[in-house]
mmCIF file of C-alpha atoms and ligand atoms in Angstrom:
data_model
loop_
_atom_site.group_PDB
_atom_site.id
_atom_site.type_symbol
_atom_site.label_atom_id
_atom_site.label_comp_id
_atom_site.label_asym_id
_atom_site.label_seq_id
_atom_site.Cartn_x
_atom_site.Cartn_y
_atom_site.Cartn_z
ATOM 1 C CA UNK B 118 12.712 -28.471 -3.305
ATOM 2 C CA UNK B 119 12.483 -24.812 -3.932
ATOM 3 C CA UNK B 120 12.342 -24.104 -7.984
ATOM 4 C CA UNK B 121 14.641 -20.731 -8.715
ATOM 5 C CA UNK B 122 13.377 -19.450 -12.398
ATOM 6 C CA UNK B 123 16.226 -17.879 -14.289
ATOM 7 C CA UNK B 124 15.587 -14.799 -16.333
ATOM 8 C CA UNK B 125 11.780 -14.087 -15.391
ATOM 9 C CA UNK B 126 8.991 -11.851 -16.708
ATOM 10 C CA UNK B 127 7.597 -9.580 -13.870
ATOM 11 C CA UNK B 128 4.899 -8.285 -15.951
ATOM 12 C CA UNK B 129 2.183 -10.099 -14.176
ATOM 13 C CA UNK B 130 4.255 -9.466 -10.530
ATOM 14 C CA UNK B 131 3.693 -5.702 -10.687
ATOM 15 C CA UNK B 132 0.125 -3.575 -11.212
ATOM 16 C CA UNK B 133 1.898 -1.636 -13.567
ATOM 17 C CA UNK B 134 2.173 -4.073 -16.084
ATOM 18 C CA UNK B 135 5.409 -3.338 -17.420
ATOM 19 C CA UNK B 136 7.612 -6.272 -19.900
ATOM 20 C CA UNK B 137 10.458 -6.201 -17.708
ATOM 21 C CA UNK B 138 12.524 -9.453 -16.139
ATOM 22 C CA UNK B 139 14.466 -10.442 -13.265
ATOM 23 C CA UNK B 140 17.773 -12.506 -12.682
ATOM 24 C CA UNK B 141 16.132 -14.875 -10.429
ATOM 25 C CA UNK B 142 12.664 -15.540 -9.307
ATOM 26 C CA UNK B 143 11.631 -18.233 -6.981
ATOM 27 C CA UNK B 144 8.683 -17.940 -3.961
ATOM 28 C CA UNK B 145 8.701 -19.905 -0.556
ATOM 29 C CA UNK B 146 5.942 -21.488 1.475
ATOM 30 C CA UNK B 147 7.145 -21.473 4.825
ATOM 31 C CA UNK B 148 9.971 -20.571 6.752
ATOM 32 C CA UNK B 149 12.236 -23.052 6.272
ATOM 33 C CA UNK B 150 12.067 -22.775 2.499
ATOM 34 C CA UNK B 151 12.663 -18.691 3.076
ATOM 35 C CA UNK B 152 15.841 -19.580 5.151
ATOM 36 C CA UNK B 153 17.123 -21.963 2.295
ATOM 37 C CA UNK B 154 16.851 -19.161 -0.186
ATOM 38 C CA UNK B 155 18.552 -16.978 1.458
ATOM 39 C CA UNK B 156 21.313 -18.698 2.258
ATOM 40 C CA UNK B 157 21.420 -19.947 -1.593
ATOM 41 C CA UNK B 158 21.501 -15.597 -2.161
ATOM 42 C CA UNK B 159 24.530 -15.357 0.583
ATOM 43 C CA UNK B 160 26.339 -17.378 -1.754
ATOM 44 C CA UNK B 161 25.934 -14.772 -5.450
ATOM 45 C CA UNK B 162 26.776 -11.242 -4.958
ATOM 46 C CA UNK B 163 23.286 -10.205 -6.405
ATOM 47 C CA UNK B 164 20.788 -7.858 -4.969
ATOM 48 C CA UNK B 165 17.600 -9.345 -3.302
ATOM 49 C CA UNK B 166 14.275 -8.143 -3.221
ATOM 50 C CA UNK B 167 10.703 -9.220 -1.781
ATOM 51 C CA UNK B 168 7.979 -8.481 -3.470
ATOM 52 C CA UNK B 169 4.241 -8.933 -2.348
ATOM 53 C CA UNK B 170 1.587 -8.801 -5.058
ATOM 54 C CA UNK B 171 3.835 -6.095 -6.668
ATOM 55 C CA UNK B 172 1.413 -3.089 -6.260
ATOM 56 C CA UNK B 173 3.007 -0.108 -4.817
ATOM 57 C CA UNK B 174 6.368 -0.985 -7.127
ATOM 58 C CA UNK B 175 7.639 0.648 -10.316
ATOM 59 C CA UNK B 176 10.596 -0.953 -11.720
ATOM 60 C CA UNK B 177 12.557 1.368 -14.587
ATOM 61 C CA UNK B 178 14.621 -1.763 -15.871
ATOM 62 C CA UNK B 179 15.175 -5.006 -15.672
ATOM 63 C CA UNK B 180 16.359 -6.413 -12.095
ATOM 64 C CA UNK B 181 19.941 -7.886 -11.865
ATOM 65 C CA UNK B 182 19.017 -9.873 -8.977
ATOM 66 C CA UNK B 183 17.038 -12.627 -6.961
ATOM 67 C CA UNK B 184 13.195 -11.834 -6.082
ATOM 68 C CA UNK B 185 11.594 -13.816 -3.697
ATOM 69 C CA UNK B 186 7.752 -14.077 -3.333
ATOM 70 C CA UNK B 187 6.263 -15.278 -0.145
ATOM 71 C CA UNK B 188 3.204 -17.833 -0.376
ATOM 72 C CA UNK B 189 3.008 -18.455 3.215
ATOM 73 C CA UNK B 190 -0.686 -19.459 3.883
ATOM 74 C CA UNK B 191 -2.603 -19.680 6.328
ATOM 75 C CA UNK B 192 -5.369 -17.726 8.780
ATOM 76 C CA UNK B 193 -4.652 -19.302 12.444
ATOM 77 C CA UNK B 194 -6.918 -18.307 15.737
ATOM 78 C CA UNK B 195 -4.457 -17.909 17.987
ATOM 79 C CA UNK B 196 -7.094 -16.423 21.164
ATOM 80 C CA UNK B 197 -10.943 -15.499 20.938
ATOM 81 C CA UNK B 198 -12.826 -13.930 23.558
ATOM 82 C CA UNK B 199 -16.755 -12.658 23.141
ATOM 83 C CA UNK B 200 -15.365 -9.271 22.733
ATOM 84 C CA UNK B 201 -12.093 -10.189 19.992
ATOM 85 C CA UNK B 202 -10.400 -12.650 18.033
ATOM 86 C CA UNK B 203 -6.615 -12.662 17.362
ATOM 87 C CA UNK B 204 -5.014 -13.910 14.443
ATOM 88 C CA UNK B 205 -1.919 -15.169 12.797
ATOM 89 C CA UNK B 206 -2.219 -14.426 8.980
ATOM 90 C CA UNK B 207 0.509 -15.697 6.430
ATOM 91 C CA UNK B 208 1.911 -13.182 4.344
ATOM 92 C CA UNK B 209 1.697 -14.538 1.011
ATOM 93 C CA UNK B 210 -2.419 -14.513 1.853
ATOM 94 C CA UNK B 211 -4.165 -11.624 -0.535
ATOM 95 C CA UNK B 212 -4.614 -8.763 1.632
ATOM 96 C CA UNK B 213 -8.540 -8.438 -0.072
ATOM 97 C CA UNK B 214 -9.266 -12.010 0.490
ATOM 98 C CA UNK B 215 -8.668 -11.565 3.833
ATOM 99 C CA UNK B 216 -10.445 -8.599 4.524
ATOM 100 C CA UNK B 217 -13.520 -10.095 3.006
ATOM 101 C CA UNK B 218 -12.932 -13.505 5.469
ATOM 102 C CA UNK B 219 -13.309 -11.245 8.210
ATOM 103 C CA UNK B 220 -15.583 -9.432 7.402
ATOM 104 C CA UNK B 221 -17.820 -12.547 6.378
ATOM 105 C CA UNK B 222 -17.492 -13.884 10.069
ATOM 106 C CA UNK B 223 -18.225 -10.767 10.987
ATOM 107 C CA UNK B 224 -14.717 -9.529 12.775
ATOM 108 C CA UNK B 225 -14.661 -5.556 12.678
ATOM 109 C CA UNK B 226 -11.175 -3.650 12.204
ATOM 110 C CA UNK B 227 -10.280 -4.026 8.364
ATOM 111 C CA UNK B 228 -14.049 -3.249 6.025
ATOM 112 C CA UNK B 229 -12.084 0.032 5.228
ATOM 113 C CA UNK B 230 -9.539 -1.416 4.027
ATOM 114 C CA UNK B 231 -11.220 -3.371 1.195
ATOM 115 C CA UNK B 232 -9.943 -3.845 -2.301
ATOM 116 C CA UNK B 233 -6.952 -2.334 -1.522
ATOM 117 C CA UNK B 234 -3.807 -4.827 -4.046
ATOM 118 C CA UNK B 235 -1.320 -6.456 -2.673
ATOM 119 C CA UNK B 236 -0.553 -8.696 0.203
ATOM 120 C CA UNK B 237 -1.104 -9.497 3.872
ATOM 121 C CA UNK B 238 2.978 -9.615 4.114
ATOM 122 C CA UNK B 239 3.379 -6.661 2.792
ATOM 123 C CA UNK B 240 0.730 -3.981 4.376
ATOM 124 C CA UNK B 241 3.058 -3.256 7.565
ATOM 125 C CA UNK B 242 5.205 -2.130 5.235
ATOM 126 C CA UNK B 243 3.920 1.119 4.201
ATOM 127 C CA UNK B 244 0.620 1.008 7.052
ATOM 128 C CA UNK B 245 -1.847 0.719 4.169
ATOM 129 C CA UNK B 246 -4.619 3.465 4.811
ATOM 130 C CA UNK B 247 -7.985 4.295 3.665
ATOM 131 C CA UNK B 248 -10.974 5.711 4.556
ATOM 132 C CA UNK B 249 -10.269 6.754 8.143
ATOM 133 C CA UNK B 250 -8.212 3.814 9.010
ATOM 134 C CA UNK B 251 -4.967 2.491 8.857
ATOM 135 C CA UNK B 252 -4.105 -1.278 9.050
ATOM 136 C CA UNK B 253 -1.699 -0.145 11.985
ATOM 137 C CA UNK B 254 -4.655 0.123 14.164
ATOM 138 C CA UNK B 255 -5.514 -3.825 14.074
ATOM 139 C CA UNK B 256 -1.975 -4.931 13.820
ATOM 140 C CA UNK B 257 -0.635 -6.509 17.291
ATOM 141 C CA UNK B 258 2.507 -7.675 15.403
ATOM 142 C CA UNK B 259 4.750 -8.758 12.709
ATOM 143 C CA UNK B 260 7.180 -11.745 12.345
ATOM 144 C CA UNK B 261 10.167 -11.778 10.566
ATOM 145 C CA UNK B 262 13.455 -13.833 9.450
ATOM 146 C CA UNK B 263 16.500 -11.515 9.849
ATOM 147 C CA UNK B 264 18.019 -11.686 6.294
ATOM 148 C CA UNK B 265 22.108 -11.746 7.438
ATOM 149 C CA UNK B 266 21.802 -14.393 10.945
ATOM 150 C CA UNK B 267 18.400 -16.052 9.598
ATOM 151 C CA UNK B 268 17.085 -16.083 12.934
ATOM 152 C CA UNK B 269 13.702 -15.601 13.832
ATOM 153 C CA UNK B 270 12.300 -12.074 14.945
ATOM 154 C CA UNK B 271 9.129 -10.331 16.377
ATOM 155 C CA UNK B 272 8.077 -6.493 15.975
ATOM 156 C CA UNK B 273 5.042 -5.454 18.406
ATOM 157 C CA UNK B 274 3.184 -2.374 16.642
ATOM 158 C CA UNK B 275 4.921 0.394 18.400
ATOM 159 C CA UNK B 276 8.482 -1.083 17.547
ATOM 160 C CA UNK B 277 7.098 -1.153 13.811
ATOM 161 C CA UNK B 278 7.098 2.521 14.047
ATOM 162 C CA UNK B 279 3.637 3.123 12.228
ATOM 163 C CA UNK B 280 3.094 6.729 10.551
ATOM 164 C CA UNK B 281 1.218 8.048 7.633
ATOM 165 C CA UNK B 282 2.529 5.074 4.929
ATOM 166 C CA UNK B 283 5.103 4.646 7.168
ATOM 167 C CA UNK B 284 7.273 2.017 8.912
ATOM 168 C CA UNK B 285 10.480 1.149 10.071
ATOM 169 C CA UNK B 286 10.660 -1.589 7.683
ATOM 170 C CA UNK B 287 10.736 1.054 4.922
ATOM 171 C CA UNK B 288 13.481 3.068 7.073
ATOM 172 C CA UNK B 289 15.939 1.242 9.584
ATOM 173 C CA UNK B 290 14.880 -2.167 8.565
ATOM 174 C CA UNK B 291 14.320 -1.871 4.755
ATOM 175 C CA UNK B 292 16.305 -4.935 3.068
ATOM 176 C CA UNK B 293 17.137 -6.495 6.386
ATOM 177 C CA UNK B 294 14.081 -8.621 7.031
ATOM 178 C CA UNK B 295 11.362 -10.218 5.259
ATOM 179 C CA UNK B 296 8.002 -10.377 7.294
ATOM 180 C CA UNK B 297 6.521 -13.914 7.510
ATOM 181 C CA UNK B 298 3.504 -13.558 9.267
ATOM 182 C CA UNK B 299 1.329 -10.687 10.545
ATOM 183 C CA UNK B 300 -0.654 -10.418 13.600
ATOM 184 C CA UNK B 301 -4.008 -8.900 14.153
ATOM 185 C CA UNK B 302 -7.163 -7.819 16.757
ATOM 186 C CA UNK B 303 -10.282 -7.895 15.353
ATOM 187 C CA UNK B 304 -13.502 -6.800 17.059
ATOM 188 C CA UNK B 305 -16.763 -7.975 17.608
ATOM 189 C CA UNK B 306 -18.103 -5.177 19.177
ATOM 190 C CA UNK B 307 -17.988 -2.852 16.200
ATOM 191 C CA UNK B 308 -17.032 1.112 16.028
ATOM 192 C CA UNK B 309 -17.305 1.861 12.190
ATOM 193 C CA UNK B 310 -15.215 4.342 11.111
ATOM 194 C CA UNK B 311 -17.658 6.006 8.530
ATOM 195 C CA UNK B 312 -16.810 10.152 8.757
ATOM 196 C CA UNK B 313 -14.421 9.734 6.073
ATOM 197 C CA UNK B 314 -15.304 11.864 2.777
ATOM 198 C CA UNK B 315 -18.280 10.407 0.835
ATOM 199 C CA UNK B 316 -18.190 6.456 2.809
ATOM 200 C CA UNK B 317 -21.670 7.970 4.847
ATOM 201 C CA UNK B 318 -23.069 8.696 2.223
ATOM 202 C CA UNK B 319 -22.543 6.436 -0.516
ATOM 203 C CA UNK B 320 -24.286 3.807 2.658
ATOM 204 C CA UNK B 321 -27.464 5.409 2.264
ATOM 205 C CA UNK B 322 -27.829 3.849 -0.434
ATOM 206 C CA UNK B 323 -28.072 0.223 1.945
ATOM 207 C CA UNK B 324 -30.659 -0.795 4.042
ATOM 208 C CA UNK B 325 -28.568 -0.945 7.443
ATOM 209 C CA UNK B 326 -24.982 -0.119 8.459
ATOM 210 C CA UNK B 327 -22.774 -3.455 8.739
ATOM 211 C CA UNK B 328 -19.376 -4.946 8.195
ATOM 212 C CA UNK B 329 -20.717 -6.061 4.649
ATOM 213 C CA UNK B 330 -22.268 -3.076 3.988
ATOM 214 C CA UNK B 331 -19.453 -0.935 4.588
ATOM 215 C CA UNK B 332 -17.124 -3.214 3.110
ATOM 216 C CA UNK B 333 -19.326 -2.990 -0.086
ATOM 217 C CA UNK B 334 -19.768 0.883 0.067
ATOM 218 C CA UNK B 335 -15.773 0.887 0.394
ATOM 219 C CA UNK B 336 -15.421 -0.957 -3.335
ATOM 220 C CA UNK B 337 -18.016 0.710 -5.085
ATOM 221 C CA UNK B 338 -16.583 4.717 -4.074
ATOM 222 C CA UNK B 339 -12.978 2.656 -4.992
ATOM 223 C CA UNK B 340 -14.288 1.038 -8.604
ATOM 224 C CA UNK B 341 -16.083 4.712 -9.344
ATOM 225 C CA UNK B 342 -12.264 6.485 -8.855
ATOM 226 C CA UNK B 343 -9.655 4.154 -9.316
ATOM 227 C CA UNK B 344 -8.244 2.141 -12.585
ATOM 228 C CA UNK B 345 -8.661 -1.519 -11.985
ATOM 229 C CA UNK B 346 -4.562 -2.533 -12.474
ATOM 230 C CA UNK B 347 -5.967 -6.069 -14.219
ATOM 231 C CA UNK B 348 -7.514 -3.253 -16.736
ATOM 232 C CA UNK B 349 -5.056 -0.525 -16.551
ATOM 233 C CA UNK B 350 -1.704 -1.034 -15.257
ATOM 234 C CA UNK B 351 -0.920 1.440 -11.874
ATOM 235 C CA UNK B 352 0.043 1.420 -8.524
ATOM 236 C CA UNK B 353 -2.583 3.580 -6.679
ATOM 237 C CA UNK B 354 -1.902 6.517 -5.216
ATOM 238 C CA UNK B 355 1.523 7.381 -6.983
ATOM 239 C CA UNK B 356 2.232 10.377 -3.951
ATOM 240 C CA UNK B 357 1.673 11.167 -0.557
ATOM 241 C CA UNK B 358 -0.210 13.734 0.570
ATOM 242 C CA UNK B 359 1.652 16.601 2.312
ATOM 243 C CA UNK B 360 1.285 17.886 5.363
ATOM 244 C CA UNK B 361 2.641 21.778 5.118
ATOM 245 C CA UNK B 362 3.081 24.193 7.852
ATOM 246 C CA UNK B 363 -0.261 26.065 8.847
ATOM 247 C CA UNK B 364 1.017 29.230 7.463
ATOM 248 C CA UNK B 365 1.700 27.425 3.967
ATOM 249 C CA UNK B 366 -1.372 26.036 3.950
ATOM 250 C CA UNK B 367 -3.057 29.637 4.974
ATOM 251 C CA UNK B 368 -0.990 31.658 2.266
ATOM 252 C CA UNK B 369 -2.691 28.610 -0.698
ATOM 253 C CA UNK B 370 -6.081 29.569 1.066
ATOM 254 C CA UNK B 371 -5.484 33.533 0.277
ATOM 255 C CA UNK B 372 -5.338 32.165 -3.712
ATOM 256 C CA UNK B 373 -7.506 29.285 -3.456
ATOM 257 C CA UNK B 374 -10.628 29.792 -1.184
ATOM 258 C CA UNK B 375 -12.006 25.888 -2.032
ATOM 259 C CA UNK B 376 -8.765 24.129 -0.810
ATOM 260 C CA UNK B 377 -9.160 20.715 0.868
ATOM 261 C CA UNK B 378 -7.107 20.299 3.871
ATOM 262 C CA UNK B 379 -6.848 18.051 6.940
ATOM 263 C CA UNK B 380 -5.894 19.929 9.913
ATOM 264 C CA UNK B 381 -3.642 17.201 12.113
ATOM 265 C CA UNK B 382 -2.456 16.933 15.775
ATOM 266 C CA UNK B 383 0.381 18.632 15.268
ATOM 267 C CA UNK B 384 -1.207 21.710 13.896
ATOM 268 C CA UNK B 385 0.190 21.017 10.355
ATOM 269 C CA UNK B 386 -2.125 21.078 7.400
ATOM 270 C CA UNK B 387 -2.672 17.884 4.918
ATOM 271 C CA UNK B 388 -3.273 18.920 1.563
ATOM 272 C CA UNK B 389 -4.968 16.269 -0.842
ATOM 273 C CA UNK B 390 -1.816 15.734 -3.627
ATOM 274 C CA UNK B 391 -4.624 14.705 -6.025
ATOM 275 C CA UNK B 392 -5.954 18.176 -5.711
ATOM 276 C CA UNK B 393 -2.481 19.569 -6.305
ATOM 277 C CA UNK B 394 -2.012 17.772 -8.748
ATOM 278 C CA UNK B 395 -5.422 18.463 -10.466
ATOM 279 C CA UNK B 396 -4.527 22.099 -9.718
ATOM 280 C CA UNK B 397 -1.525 22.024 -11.625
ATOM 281 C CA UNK B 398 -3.682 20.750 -14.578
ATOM 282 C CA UNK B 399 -2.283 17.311 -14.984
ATOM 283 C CA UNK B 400 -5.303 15.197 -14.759
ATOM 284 C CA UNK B 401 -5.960 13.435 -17.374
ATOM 285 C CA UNK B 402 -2.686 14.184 -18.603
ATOM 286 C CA UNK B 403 -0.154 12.154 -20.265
ATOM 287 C CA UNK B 404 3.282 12.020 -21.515
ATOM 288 C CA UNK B 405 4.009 9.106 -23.798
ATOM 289 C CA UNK B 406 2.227 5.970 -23.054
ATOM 290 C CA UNK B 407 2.073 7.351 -19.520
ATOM 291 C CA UNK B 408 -0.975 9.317 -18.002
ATOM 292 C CA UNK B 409 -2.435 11.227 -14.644
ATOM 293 C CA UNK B 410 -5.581 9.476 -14.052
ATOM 294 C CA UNK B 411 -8.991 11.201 -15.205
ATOM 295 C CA UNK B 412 -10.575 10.534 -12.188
ATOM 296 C CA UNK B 413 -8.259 10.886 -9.622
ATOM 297 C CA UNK B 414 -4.845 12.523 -10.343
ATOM 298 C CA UNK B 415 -2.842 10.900 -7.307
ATOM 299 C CA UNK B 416 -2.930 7.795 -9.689
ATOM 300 C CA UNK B 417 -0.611 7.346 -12.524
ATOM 301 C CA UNK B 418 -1.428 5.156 -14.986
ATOM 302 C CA UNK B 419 0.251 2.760 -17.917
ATOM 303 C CA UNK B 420 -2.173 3.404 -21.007
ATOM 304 C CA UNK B 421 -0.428 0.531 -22.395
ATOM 305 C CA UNK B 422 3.278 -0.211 -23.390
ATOM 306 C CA UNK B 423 4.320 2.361 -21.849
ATOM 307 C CA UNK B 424 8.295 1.875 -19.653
ATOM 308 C CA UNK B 425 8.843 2.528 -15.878
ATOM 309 C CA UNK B 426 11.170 5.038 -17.059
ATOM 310 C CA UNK B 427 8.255 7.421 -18.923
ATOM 311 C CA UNK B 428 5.703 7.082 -15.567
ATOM 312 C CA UNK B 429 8.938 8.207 -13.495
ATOM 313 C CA UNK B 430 9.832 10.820 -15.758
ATOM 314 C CA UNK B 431 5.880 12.095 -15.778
ATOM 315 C CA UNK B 432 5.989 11.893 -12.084
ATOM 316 C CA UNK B 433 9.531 14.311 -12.160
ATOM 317 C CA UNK B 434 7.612 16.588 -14.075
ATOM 318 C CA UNK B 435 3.935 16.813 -12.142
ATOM 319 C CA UNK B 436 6.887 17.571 -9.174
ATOM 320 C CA UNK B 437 8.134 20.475 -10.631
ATOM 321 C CA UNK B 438 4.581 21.911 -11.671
ATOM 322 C CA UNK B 439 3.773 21.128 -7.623
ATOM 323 C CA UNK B 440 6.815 23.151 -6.554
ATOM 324 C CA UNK B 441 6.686 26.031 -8.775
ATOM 325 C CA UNK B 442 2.942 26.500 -8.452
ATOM 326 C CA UNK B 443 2.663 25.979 -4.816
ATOM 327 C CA UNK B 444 6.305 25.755 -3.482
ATOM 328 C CA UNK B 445 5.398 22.522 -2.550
ATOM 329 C CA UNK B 446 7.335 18.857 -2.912
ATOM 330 C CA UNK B 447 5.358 15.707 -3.668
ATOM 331 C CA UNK B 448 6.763 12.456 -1.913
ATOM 332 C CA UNK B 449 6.612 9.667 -4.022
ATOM 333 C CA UNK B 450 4.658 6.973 -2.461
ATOM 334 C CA UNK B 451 5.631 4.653 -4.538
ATOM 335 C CA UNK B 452 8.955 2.111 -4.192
ATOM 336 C CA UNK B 453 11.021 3.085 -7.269
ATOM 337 C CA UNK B 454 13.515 0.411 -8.343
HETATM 338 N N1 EPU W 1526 -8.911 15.535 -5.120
HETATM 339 C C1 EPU W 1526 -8.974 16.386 -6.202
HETATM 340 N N2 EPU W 1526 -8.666 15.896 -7.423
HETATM 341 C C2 EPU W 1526 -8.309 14.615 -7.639
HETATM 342 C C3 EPU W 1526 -8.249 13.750 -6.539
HETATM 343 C C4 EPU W 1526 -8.551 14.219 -5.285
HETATM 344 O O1 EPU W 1526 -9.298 17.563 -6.061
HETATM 345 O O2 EPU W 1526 -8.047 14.260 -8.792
HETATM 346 C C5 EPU W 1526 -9.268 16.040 -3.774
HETATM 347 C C6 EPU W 1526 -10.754 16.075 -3.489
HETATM 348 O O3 EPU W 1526 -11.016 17.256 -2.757
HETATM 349 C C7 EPU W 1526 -10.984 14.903 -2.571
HETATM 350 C C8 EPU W 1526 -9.668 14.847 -1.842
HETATM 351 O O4 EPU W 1526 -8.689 15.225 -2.797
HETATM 352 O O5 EPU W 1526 -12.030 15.140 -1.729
HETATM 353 C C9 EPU W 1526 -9.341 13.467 -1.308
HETATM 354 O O6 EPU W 1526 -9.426 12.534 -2.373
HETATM 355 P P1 EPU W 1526 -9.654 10.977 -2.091
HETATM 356 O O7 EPU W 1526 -10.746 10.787 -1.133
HETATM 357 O O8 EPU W 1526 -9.740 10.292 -3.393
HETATM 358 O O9 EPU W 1526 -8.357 10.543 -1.308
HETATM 359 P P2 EPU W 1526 -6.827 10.844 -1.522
HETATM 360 O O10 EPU W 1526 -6.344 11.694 -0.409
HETATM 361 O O11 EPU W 1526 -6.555 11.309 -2.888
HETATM 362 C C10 EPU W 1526 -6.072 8.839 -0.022
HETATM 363 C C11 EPU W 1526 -5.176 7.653 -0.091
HETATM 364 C C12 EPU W 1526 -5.817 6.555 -0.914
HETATM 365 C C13 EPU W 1526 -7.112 6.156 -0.264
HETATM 366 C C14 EPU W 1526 -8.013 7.398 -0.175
HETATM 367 C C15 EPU W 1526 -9.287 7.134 0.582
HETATM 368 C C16 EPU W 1526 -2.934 8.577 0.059
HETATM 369 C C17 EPU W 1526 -1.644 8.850 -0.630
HETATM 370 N N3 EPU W 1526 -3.895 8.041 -0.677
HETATM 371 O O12 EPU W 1526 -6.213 9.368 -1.327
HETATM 372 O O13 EPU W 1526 -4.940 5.430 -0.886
HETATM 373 O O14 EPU W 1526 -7.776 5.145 -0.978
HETATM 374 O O15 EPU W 1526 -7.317 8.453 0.538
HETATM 375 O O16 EPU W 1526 -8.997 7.016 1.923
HETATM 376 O O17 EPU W 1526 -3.047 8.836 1.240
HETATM 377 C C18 EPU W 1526 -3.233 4.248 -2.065
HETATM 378 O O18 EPU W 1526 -2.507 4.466 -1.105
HETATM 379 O O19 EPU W 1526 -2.814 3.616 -3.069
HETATM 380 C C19 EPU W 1526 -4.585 4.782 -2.070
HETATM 381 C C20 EPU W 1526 -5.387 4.651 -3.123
#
């Protein structure tokens, strides 16, 4: 019997941190449970929303509606060869838990990826990145239930429509289906991905290159740069970075010599929005209880008390200082309800 709570806090359900309540809350362990809740929604003329471990969220007010949580378990071997192992992963399952399971049984693909919030369910979702790699490179699909027929459906990786934080799931499919289960590839024969700013050489300082090792490396350049949300509520990187045309990026390079950029295929230029951002002088920053991170400026912070409201109208501001200093516009990254 599925329990619906009436009226519920959020502030432990989003890395922000902020006092704010929903209609309806209830979570569902398997499939069947997920169909019975929405049909129970089909039936009140209420918004829905899923929510994973609530970490790339920032909720302004209180939500009128039902949220569902998924706590579908589970880590199934589904084929295993000498070379790979493929996997069926539940997508209430903590997305660091995981990484750390395969990484312990020594399964390559995901080390980069450690310490990263939030849940197996909902990395497809915006193809979580870091470090040279993006979980769309391990991903072999995603299940779903189709929120208006309830039926079952399947999305191989290229109909998932991977980019840069990107997915259809944020585009064509966003409120029409709620992902159940993700599957991955995993190898054994390992190609670490290590050219990635400072990840070589923060391993020097182990005694050999490994899954572990890596995986450790990863969480010690993350703890040195980014607020812990248990500590300080946030939601990572609050932006994207942009990619600008290569004459944009070559008319910021006649002002600033030291600019970092990321040349990509296309011949378009990726500017770091931290740096903007830092640029702008924002970091450490804040307006009202809300702040730019000291550390790293893509990362907006709660210093406490502070409303989804104040971060969004810091992050409207640090826009328009982006735009008028560099005629650029920052993409939020974040989901703003
Ligand atoms: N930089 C600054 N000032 C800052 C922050 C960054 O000048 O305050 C410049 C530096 O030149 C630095 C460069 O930006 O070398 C890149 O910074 P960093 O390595 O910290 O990465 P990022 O581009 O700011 C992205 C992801 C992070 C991910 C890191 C590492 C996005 C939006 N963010 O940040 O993802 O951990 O790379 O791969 O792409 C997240 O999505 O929540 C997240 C934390």
């Amino acid at each position: 019997m599925i329990e619906i709570k009436e009226n519920f806090s959020l502030k432990k359900y989003n890395t922000f941190g902020f006092d704010i309540n929903c209609r309806y809350f209830a979570s569902f362990s398997n499939e069947e449970e997920l169909k019975e809740l929405l049909l129970i929604h089909k039936n009140k003329n209420i918004p829905l929303m899923v929510i994973g471990g609530g970490s790339n969220i920032l909720f302004t007010k209180n939500f009128n509606g039902l949220i569902i949580q998924p706590t579908i378990c589970g880590i199934e071997i589904i084929n295993e060869t000498d070379d790979s192992v493929d996997l069926r992963v539940g997508a209430g399952e903590n997305w660091d838990s995981f990484v750390e399971y395969c990484v312990n049984r020594n399964w390559g693909g995901v080390e980069n990826l450690s310490l990263i919030p939030g849940f197996v369910g909902t990395c497809p979702i915006q193809n979580i990145g870091a470090y040279g790699v993006e979980v769309k490179d391990v991903i072999l699909k995603v299940e779903t239930i189709d929120i208006e027929s309830l039926r079952k459906q399947e999305f191989a990786n290229t109909e998932c429509r991977f980019g840069y934080r990107e997915s259809i799931f944020k585009h064509d499919l966003k409120g029409k289906q709620v992902i159940t289960y993700v599957h991955f590839k995993f190898n054994k024969n390992h190609e670490y991905k290590l050219n990635y700013g400072n990840l070589n050489e923060e391993l020097q300082k182990y005694e050999s290159i490994n899954l572990k090792n890596i995986r450790n490396a990863v969480i010690d350049i993350r703890n040195s740069k980014l607020p812990k949300p248990e500590e300080t509520g946030n939601a990572g990187s609050f932006f994207k970075n942009p990619e600008v045309k290569e004459a944009v990026f070559e008319k910021i390079r006649q002002q600033y010599q030291d600019v970092p950029n990321f040349k990509q295929s296309n011949n378009n230029v990726k500017i770091p929005a931290g740096w903007l951002i830092e640029q702008a002088g924002w970091k450490g920053k804040n307006i009202g209880n809300a702040a730019v991170h000291n550390k790293q400026a893509l990362v907006l912070i709660n210093r406490g008390n502070a409303t989804g409201a104040e971060v969004l109208y810091l992050a409207r501001e640090i826009q328009k200082s982006v735009n008028n200093q560099f005629g650029i516009e920052l993409e939020m990254e974040v989901n703003v309800v």
